[in-house]
Each structure stands twice: as C-alpha cells, then as structure tokens.
C-alpha cells in the first residue's frame, strides 16, 4: 500500500513507518517544504534536522527504489539507514 500525501494528517512520524512506499506528491513535499538537506537521484532529505544522534543531525529521509520512493526514517545527511 502506498501512503499518500493527500491522506496525511498529523505528525509525519505517526503517519509514516520505515519501509512505507509514498506517492510522488509526498516526495515533492520532502523536496519543497524547505531547501533539502540532501537531494540526489536516490535520496531526498527534509532540510530541517529532526534529531541528533551521535553528535550528528538526522533528517526525515526518502530513498528511490525500484518500487518507488520509500520512507527510511531519520537518517544522517546523505544516508538511508534510520538512526532515530
């Protein structure tokens, strides 16, 4: 099941679970809500840090896979392994 931007209400972390597929509109939100912390062909990270793990900021992260954009949780800049 794909999580859609249109159905999102409340806190992002309550709506998305690590591994959820998201629609293009959600990916556009990650890209456009603030200047992204990281933006490549395979990663989009929201520009505002979510937390601090190991003395480094983490960011809400999407990774492009063969199935589409997948939520990876809060990851260090440029990474797709959830840290918090």
Tab-separated table of C-alpha atoms in Angstrom:
chain	number	residue	atom	x	y	z
A	1	UNK	CA	0.000	0.000	0.000
A	2	UNK	CA	1.293	3.438	-0.913
A	3	UNK	CA	0.995	6.208	1.674
A	4	UNK	CA	-0.297	9.361	0.012
A	5	UNK	CA	0.312	12.997	0.758
A	6	UNK	CA	-3.436	13.610	0.415
A	7	UNK	CA	-4.204	11.189	3.283
A	8	UNK	CA	-1.507	12.527	5.630
A	9	UNK	CA	-2.854	14.154	8.783
A	10	UNK	CA	-0.972	14.958	11.978
A	11	UNK	CA	2.653	14.169	12.700
A	12	UNK	CA	4.753	12.765	9.853
A	13	UNK	CA	6.339	10.174	12.143
A	14	UNK	CA	2.896	8.937	13.204
A	15	UNK	CA	1.811	8.585	9.574
A	16	UNK	CA	4.926	7.039	8.033
A	17	UNK	CA	6.683	3.902	9.186
A	18	UNK	CA	10.136	2.885	7.979
A	19	UNK	CA	9.708	0.934	4.752
A	20	UNK	CA	6.459	2.619	3.651
A	21	UNK	CA	6.117	3.419	-0.033
A	22	UNK	CA	4.992	7.013	-0.615
A	23	UNK	CA	3.483	8.763	-3.612
A	24	UNK	CA	5.188	11.374	-5.789
A	25	UNK	CA	3.275	14.160	-4.067
A	26	UNK	CA	4.847	13.145	-0.731
A	27	UNK	CA	8.290	13.070	-2.384
A	28	UNK	CA	7.594	16.565	-3.759
A	29	UNK	CA	6.716	17.729	-0.237
A	30	UNK	CA	10.036	16.391	1.112
A	31	UNK	CA	11.802	18.263	-1.671
A	32	UNK	CA	9.912	21.548	-1.432
A	33	UNK	CA	8.957	22.091	2.235
A	34	UNK	CA	12.450	23.546	2.893
A	35	UNK	CA	15.649	23.510	0.898
A	36	UNK	CA	16.610	19.822	1.165
A	37	UNK	CA	19.452	18.674	3.414
A	38	UNK	CA	20.311	16.159	0.683
A	39	UNK	CA	18.861	15.728	-2.785
A	40	UNK	CA	20.174	13.213	-5.290
A	41	UNK	CA	18.565	10.897	-7.811
A	42	UNK	CA	18.153	8.346	-4.991
A	43	UNK	CA	17.726	10.374	-1.773
A	44	UNK	CA	15.576	13.274	-0.568
A	45	UNK	CA	16.025	14.570	2.983
A	46	UNK	CA	13.911	17.339	4.510
A	47	UNK	CA	16.128	20.349	5.238
A	48	UNK	CA	15.322	20.727	8.922
A	49	UNK	CA	17.079	18.334	11.320
A	50	UNK	CA	14.751	16.030	13.203
A	51	UNK	CA	17.089	14.907	15.963
A	52	UNK	CA	20.721	14.470	16.940
A	53	UNK	CA	22.274	11.006	17.082
A	54	UNK	CA	25.938	10.526	17.894
A	55	UNK	CA	26.562	14.252	17.689
A	56	UNK	CA	25.200	14.435	14.127
A	57	UNK	CA	21.854	15.717	12.894
A	58	UNK	CA	19.312	13.348	11.364
A	59	UNK	CA	16.754	14.176	8.679
A	60	UNK	CA	13.494	12.595	7.506
A	61	UNK	CA	14.610	10.556	4.504
A	62	UNK	CA	13.139	9.066	1.340
A	63	UNK	CA	15.078	6.641	-0.854
A	64	UNK	CA	14.242	5.906	-4.505
A	65	UNK	CA	13.946	2.162	-5.115
A	66	UNK	CA	12.673	0.022	-7.972
A	67	UNK	CA	9.232	0.139	-6.290
A	68	UNK	CA	9.266	3.944	-5.891
A	69	UNK	CA	10.043	6.309	-3.011
A	70	UNK	CA	10.444	4.537	0.351
A	71	UNK	CA	10.490	6.231	3.749
A	72	UNK	CA	13.712	5.367	5.631
A	73	UNK	CA	13.102	7.245	8.868
A	74	UNK	CA	15.510	9.814	10.285
A	75	UNK	CA	18.977	9.348	8.846
A	76	UNK	CA	22.275	11.192	8.865
A	77	UNK	CA	22.805	13.507	5.900
A	78	UNK	CA	23.281	11.524	2.690
A	79	UNK	CA	22.489	8.171	4.342
A	80	UNK	CA	19.457	5.885	4.197
A	81	UNK	CA	19.885	3.883	7.407
A	82	UNK	CA	17.452	5.110	10.064
A	83	UNK	CA	19.120	6.464	13.214
A	84	UNK	CA	16.202	7.575	15.350
